[in-house]
GROMACS .gro file of C-alpha atoms in nm:
model
  313
    1MET     CA    1   3.139   7.109  -0.215
    2LEU     CA    2   3.505   7.093  -0.109
    3LEU     CA    3   3.467   6.739   0.025
    4PHE     CA    4   3.290   6.639  -0.297
    5ALA     CA    5   3.580   6.778  -0.502
    6LEU     CA    6   3.841   6.603  -0.286
    7ARG     CA    7   3.664   6.269  -0.328
    8ARG     CA    8   3.665   6.312  -0.704
    9VAL     CA    9   4.035   6.408  -0.707
   10ALA     CA   10   4.124   6.106  -0.493
   11PHE     CA   11   3.929   5.875  -0.722
   12GLY     CA   12   4.103   6.028  -1.026
   13LEU     CA   13   4.446   5.975  -0.871
   14VAL     CA   14   4.372   5.609  -0.799
   15LEU     CA   15   4.249   5.562  -1.155
   16PHE     CA   16   4.563   5.730  -1.291
   17VAL     CA   17   4.787   5.494  -1.095
   18ILE     CA   18   4.593   5.184  -1.201
   19VAL     CA   19   4.588   5.269  -1.572
   20SER     CA   20   4.948   5.390  -1.594
   21PHE     CA   21   5.084   5.092  -1.396
   22THR     CA   22   4.887   4.848  -1.612
   23THR     CA   23   5.025   5.017  -1.925
   24MET     CA   24   5.382   4.987  -1.800
   25PHE     CA   25   5.326   4.625  -1.702
   26LEU     CA   26   5.200   4.537  -2.051
   27LEU     CA   27   5.479   4.732  -2.221
   28SER     CA   28   5.739   4.545  -2.014
   29PHE     CA   29   5.670   4.231  -2.220
   30SER     CA   30   5.793   4.414  -2.532
   31PHE     CA   31   6.115   4.566  -2.392
   32ASP     CA   32   6.333   4.322  -2.590
   33SER     CA   33   6.161   4.400  -2.921
   34ILE     CA   34   6.172   4.775  -2.852
   35ILE     CA   35   6.546   4.765  -2.785
   36GLY     CA   36   6.595   4.532  -3.082
   37SER     CA   37   6.432   4.786  -3.315
   38LYS     CA   38   6.651   5.061  -3.167
   39LEU     CA   39   6.971   4.858  -3.219
   40GLY     CA   40   6.872   4.749  -3.571
   41SER     CA   41   7.116   4.510  -3.737
   42ALA     CA   42   7.341   4.515  -3.430
   43ALA     CA   43   7.071   4.352  -3.218
   44ASN     CA   44   7.156   4.021  -3.052
   45VAL     CA   45   7.097   3.863  -2.713
   46ASP     CA   46   7.405   4.021  -2.553
   47SER     CA   47   7.358   4.369  -2.698
   48ILE     CA   48   6.990   4.374  -2.603
   49ALA     CA   49   7.070   4.266  -2.248
   50ALA     CA   50   7.345   4.530  -2.222
   51MET     CA   51   7.118   4.809  -2.343
   52LYS     CA   52   6.837   4.700  -2.112
   53ALA     CA   53   7.078   4.728  -1.820
   54ASP     CA   54   7.205   5.064  -1.947
   55LEU     CA   55   6.851   5.202  -1.975
   56GLY     CA   56   6.746   5.052  -1.643
   57LEU     CA   57   6.481   4.833  -1.803
   58ASP     CA   58   6.618   4.517  -1.644
   59ARG     CA   59   6.458   4.613  -1.312
   60SER     CA   60   6.121   4.497  -1.189
   61VAL     CA   61   5.806   4.677  -1.305
   62PRO     CA   62   5.717   4.813  -0.958
   63VAL     CA   63   6.064   4.969  -0.928
   64LEU     CA   64   6.042   5.115  -1.279
   65TYR     CA   65   5.696   5.251  -1.209
   66ALA     CA   66   5.800   5.409  -0.879
   67GLU     CA   67   6.085   5.590  -1.055
   68TRP     CA   68   5.859   5.699  -1.342
   69PHE     CA   69   5.585   5.822  -1.107
   70ARG     CA   70   5.841   6.018  -0.907
   71GLY     CA   71   5.945   6.185  -1.231
   72VAL     CA   72   5.582   6.265  -1.313
   73LEU     CA   73   5.546   6.443  -0.979
   74HIS     CA   74   5.850   6.655  -1.071
   75GLY     CA   75   5.732   6.722  -1.427
   76ASP     CA   76   5.985   6.485  -1.587
   77LEU     CA   77   5.844   6.221  -1.823
   78GLY     CA   78   6.180   6.106  -1.956
   79ALA     CA   79   6.318   6.128  -2.309
   80SER     CA   80   6.252   5.941  -2.632
   81PHE     CA   81   6.461   5.627  -2.683
   82PHE     CA   82   6.496   5.707  -3.053
   83THR     CA   83   6.538   6.086  -3.076
   84GLY     CA   84   6.648   6.181  -2.726
   85GLU     CA   85   6.386   6.458  -2.721
   86PRO     CA   86   6.233   6.512  -2.376
   87VAL     CA   87   5.871   6.401  -2.369
   88THR     CA   88   5.763   6.725  -2.200
   89GLU     CA   89   5.903   6.917  -2.498
   90ALA     CA   90   5.766   6.686  -2.766
   91LEU     CA   91   5.402   6.688  -2.655
   92PRO     CA   92   5.310   7.061  -2.639
   93SER     CA   93   5.373   7.140  -3.008
   94ARG     CA   94   5.174   6.836  -3.124
   95LEU     CA   95   4.903   6.904  -2.870
   96ALA     CA   96   4.862   7.261  -2.997
   97VAL     CA   97   4.781   7.128  -3.345
   98THR     CA   98   4.520   6.884  -3.215
   99LEU     CA   99   4.356   7.141  -2.989
  100SER     CA  100   4.339   7.379  -3.286
  101VAL     CA  101   4.100   7.129  -3.443
  102VAL     CA  102   3.927   6.971  -3.144
  103GLY     CA  103   3.856   7.303  -2.967
  104PRO     CA  104   3.664   7.472  -3.251
  105ALA     CA  105   3.496   7.142  -3.343
  106MET     CA  106   3.372   7.104  -2.984
  107ILE     CA  107   3.238   7.460  -2.971
  108ILE     CA  108   3.057   7.423  -3.304
  109SER     CA  109   2.921   7.082  -3.203
  110ALA     CA  110   2.788   7.218  -2.872
  111LEU     CA  111   2.616   7.515  -3.037
  112ILE     CA  112   2.456   7.298  -3.305
  113ALA     CA  113   2.353   7.038  -3.045
  114LEU     CA  114   2.187   7.297  -2.822
  115PHE     CA  115   2.002   7.452  -3.115
  116LEU     CA  116   1.883   7.124  -3.267
  117GLY     CA  117   1.808   6.954  -2.935
  118VAL     CA  118   1.604   7.241  -2.791
  119LEU     CA  119   1.429   7.304  -3.121
  120ALA     CA  120   1.330   6.939  -3.160
  121ALA     CA  121   1.210   6.910  -2.800
  122THR     CA  122   1.001   7.229  -2.801
  123ARG     CA  123   0.853   7.226  -3.150
  124GLY     CA  124   0.780   6.858  -3.211
  125GLY     CA  125   0.608   6.744  -3.532
  126TRP     CA  126   0.798   6.769  -3.858
  127VAL     CA  127   1.064   6.988  -3.695
  128ASP     CA  128   1.144   6.710  -3.448
  129LYS     CA  129   1.146   6.447  -3.723
  130THR     CA  130   1.378   6.658  -3.939
  131ALA     CA  131   1.614   6.718  -3.649
  132GLN     CA  132   1.617   6.346  -3.563
  133GLY     CA  133   1.695   6.266  -3.925
  134MET     CA  134   1.993   6.499  -3.913
  135MET     CA  135   2.109   6.340  -3.587
  136LEU     CA  136   2.075   5.991  -3.732
  137THR     CA  137   2.276   6.094  -4.038
  138GLY     CA  138   2.550   6.222  -3.811
  139TYR     CA  139   2.554   5.887  -3.630
  140LEU     CA  140   2.559   5.668  -3.938
  141VAL     CA  141   2.799   5.848  -4.170
  142PRO     CA  142   3.163   5.772  -4.073
  143ASN     CA  143   3.396   6.065  -4.017
  144LEU     CA  144   3.640   5.915  -4.264
  145LEU     CA  145   3.380   5.928  -4.543
  146ILE     CA  146   3.290   6.286  -4.454
  147ALA     CA  147   3.657   6.384  -4.464
  148ILE     CA  148   3.708   6.228  -4.807
  149VAL     CA  149   3.399   6.398  -4.950
  150LEU     CA  150   3.504   6.736  -4.810
  151VAL     CA  151   3.854   6.702  -4.953
  152VAL     CA  152   3.729   6.602  -5.297
  153VAL     CA  153   3.465   6.877  -5.317
  154PHE     CA  154   3.618   7.175  -5.139
  155ALA     CA  155   3.991   7.110  -5.175
  156VAL     CA  156   4.039   6.923  -5.503
  157ASN     CA  157   3.746   7.047  -5.715
  158LEU     CA  158   3.682   7.396  -5.578
  159GLY     CA  159   4.025   7.467  -5.433
  160TRP     CA  160   3.882   7.671  -5.145
  161PHE     CA  161   4.084   7.496  -4.875
  162PRO     CA  162   4.411   7.301  -4.864
  163ALA     CA  163   4.367   6.924  -4.878
  164THR     CA  164   4.651   6.854  -4.633
  165GLY     CA  165   4.898   7.033  -4.409
  166PHE     CA  166   4.886   7.273  -4.117
  167THR     CA  167   4.985   7.638  -4.078
  168THR     CA  168   5.043   7.776  -3.729
  169PHE     CA  169   4.839   8.073  -3.615
  170GLY     CA  170   5.153   8.276  -3.550
  171ASP     CA  171   5.279   8.233  -3.907
  172ASP     CA  172   4.955   8.324  -4.087
  173PRO     CA  173   4.618   8.346  -3.904
  174ALA     CA  174   4.417   8.338  -4.227
  175GLU     CA  175   4.600   8.034  -4.362
  176TRP     CA  176   4.572   7.868  -4.020
  177ALA     CA  177   4.194   7.908  -4.036
  178ARG     CA  178   4.188   7.762  -4.388
  179SER     CA  179   4.404   7.465  -4.287
  180ILE     CA  180   4.176   7.361  -4.000
  181THR     CA  181   3.836   7.429  -4.162
  182LEU     CA  182   3.783   7.090  -4.324
  183PRO     CA  183   3.909   6.887  -4.023
  184VAL     CA  184   3.689   7.092  -3.788
  185ILE     CA  185   3.378   7.037  -4.002
  186THR     CA  186   3.453   6.666  -4.019
  187MET     CA  187   3.482   6.627  -3.643
  188ALA     CA  188   3.191   6.859  -3.560
  189PHE     CA  189   2.950   6.661  -3.780
  190GLY     CA  190   2.945   6.348  -3.564
  191GLY     CA  191   2.998   6.528  -3.233
  192ALA     CA  192   2.691   6.747  -3.281
  193ALA     CA  193   2.472   6.446  -3.357
  194SER     CA  194   2.545   6.262  -3.033
  195MET     CA  195   2.509   6.570  -2.815
  196ALA     CA  196   2.192   6.694  -2.986
  197ASN     CA  197   2.016   6.365  -2.923
  198GLN     CA  198   2.101   6.386  -2.551
  199VAL     CA  199   1.984   6.748  -2.528
  200ARG     CA  200   1.659   6.658  -2.702
  201GLY     CA  201   1.590   6.365  -2.469
  202THR     CA  202   1.665   6.550  -2.146
  203MET     CA  203   1.466   6.856  -2.256
  204ILE     CA  204   1.160   6.643  -2.342
  205ASP     CA  205   1.175   6.474  -2.000
  206GLU     CA  206   1.214   6.808  -1.826
  207LEU     CA  207   0.928   6.974  -2.012
  208ARG     CA  208   0.693   6.693  -1.900
  209LYS     CA  209   0.750   6.755  -1.529
  210ASP     CA  210   0.490   6.902  -1.297
  211TYR     CA  211   0.673   7.225  -1.224
  212VAL     CA  212   0.667   7.314  -1.595
  213ARG     CA  213   0.290   7.275  -1.604
  214THR     CA  214   0.267   7.491  -1.293
  215LEU     CA  215   0.476   7.763  -1.454
  216ARG     CA  216   0.256   7.755  -1.763
  217THR     CA  217  -0.063   7.794  -1.557
  218ARG     CA  218   0.094   8.100  -1.392
  219GLY     CA  219   0.142   8.261  -1.730
  220VAL     CA  220   0.519   8.226  -1.757
  221SER     CA  221   0.624   8.251  -2.121
  222ALA     CA  222   0.741   7.940  -2.305
  223ARG     CA  223   1.076   8.105  -2.376
  224ALA     CA  224   1.136   8.176  -2.006
  225ILE     CA  225   1.040   7.821  -1.911
  226VAL     CA  226   1.286   7.674  -2.159
  227VAL     CA  227   1.579   7.910  -2.098
  228ARG     CA  228   1.552   7.980  -1.725
  229HIS     CA  229   1.420   7.649  -1.594
  230ALA     CA  230   1.414   7.345  -1.824
  231LEU     CA  231   1.750   7.406  -1.989
  232ARG     CA  232   1.925   7.464  -1.657
  233ASN     CA  233   1.770   7.159  -1.491
  234SER     CA  234   1.859   6.934  -1.786
  235ALA     CA  235   2.216   7.064  -1.803
  236GLY     CA  236   2.358   6.785  -1.586
  237PRO     CA  237   2.315   6.490  -1.826
  238ALA     CA  238   2.398   6.715  -2.121
  239LEU     CA  239   2.725   6.825  -1.959
  240THR     CA  240   2.821   6.461  -1.907
  241VAL     CA  241   2.768   6.389  -2.276
  242PHE     CA  242   2.958   6.705  -2.371
  243GLY     CA  243   3.256   6.585  -2.168
  244LEU     CA  244   3.245   6.238  -2.322
  245THR     CA  245   3.216   6.392  -2.668
  246PHE     CA  246   3.526   6.604  -2.610
  247ILE     CA  247   3.725   6.295  -2.513
  248THR     CA  248   3.585   6.108  -2.814
  249LEU     CA  249   3.679   6.391  -3.049
  250PHE     CA  250   4.029   6.393  -2.906
  251GLY     CA  251   4.057   6.021  -2.971
  252SER     CA  252   3.919   6.045  -3.324
  253ALA     CA  253   4.186   6.305  -3.403
  254LEU     CA  254   4.416   6.011  -3.475
  255PHE     CA  255   4.223   5.925  -3.793
  256ILE     CA  256   4.140   6.283  -3.893
  257GLU     CA  257   4.503   6.391  -3.865
  258GLN     CA  258   4.608   6.099  -4.082
  259VAL     CA  259   4.361   6.201  -4.355
  260PHE     CA  260   4.457   6.569  -4.352
  261ALA     CA  261   4.829   6.510  -4.277
  262LEU     CA  262   4.821   6.720  -3.961
  263PRO     CA  263   5.131   6.696  -3.736
  264GLY     CA  264   4.921   6.666  -3.424
  265PHE     CA  265   4.890   6.455  -3.114
  266GLY     CA  266   4.714   6.170  -3.290
  267THR     CA  267   4.971   6.136  -3.567
  268TYR     CA  268   5.253   6.154  -3.315
  269SER     CA  269   5.090   5.886  -3.099
  270PHE     CA  270   5.048   5.657  -3.400
  271ASN     CA  271   5.413   5.688  -3.506
  272VAL     CA  272   5.540   5.641  -3.151
  273ALA     CA  273   5.325   5.330  -3.107
  274LEU     CA  274   5.475   5.180  -3.422
  275GLN     CA  275   5.826   5.243  -3.287
  276GLY     CA  276   5.744   5.121  -2.938
  277ASP     CA  277   5.910   5.426  -2.782
  278PHE     CA  278   5.856   5.335  -2.416
  279PRO     CA  279   5.909   5.674  -2.242
  280VAL     CA  280   5.693   5.856  -2.495
  281LEU     CA  281   5.419   5.592  -2.475
  282MET     CA  282   5.412   5.630  -2.098
  283GLY     CA  283   5.400   6.007  -2.138
  284LEU     CA  284   5.110   5.977  -2.381
  285THR     CA  285   4.933   5.745  -2.138
  286ALA     CA  286   4.983   5.993  -1.855
  287PHE     CA  287   4.845   6.276  -2.064
  288GLY     CA  288   4.550   6.074  -2.197
  289VAL     CA  289   4.447   5.951  -1.854
  290GLY     CA  290   4.503   6.294  -1.703
  291LEU     CA  291   4.290   6.456  -1.972
  292THR     CA  292   4.006   6.208  -1.916
  293ILE     CA  293   4.019   6.250  -1.540
  294GLY     CA  294   4.040   6.628  -1.568
  295VAL     CA  295   3.742   6.656  -1.801
  296ASN     CA  296   3.533   6.422  -1.587
  297LEU     CA  297   3.633   6.616  -1.274
  298LEU     CA  298   3.519   6.943  -1.428
  299ILE     CA  299   3.191   6.782  -1.534
  300ASP     CA  300   3.137   6.638  -1.185
  301LEU     CA  301   3.206   6.976  -1.024
  302ALA     CA  302   2.971   7.149  -1.266
  303ASN     CA  303   2.700   6.891  -1.194
  304GLY     CA  304   2.759   6.932  -0.821
  305TRP     CA  305   2.717   7.307  -0.855
  306LEU     CA  306   2.400   7.275  -1.063
  307ASN     CA  307   2.251   6.991  -0.859
  308PRO     CA  308   2.346   6.972  -0.488
  309LYS     CA  309   2.208   6.616  -0.471
  310ALA     CA  310   2.492   6.499  -0.698
  311ARG     CA  311   2.747   6.591  -0.427
  312GLN     CA  312   2.627   6.299  -0.219
  313TYR     CA  313   2.781   6.044  -0.457
   0.00000   0.00000   0.00000
């Protein structure tokens, strides 16, 4: 198991280097325009060249990357070109807002997916068709449309929840819960659909296997077969989809935060991308790649624990 984990960590590190270096290489073509936007009306060929030298951006990309990666190893991601705020201080507060929405949405999605997927796989008939209809609806209806409908109905017409804005948990827990309710429902709607379909498919395949028929002939109850055997054995593919769904929800936060005016990671990333703030963009890349690698590593380790055969790959 330790060797399996080390292989996965090594692969993740290589992937991190490839993605982050490629990002820096592509951003290097826009250094002049980034500095030009920072200088504003004072921008000209000489002033841009002088600032590039002052910021150290006139060096080759491999040298720049080596310096940046050294900073990453020491927990230093640089500071914003435009505000001077250290990247390591700018990200946590925005990340807390996004996780306040993505975390509950993921939990709700997983619970709904398990319930619908297992119910559809074990009951069949009209129950399965109804569950598949709900899954298909979750696939087809865009999150943006769901968000607009929720705002119009529950915020504008009924006034139960605020339409926009975010309240921190420390300031007012009740108001915090109200401020994230509509965004959480919006994100959970689509997330539950994709995961429920995977749970349903893996459970149906598992329930058709020979060992399940053997357990039934021995008088083992249907509930025990589902909970103790089939659900555990089908957990591997489901965990993979759960991990991918979490990453997808994190990415979709960009649009959801724009609709509900949440000062989260997605909104911050969007504004920084418009500015072309190089150090912050590299910090966001490092976090995004690290998050993806971390989630996939946890999923791989969980699969390796559940299924020893997976450790061979």
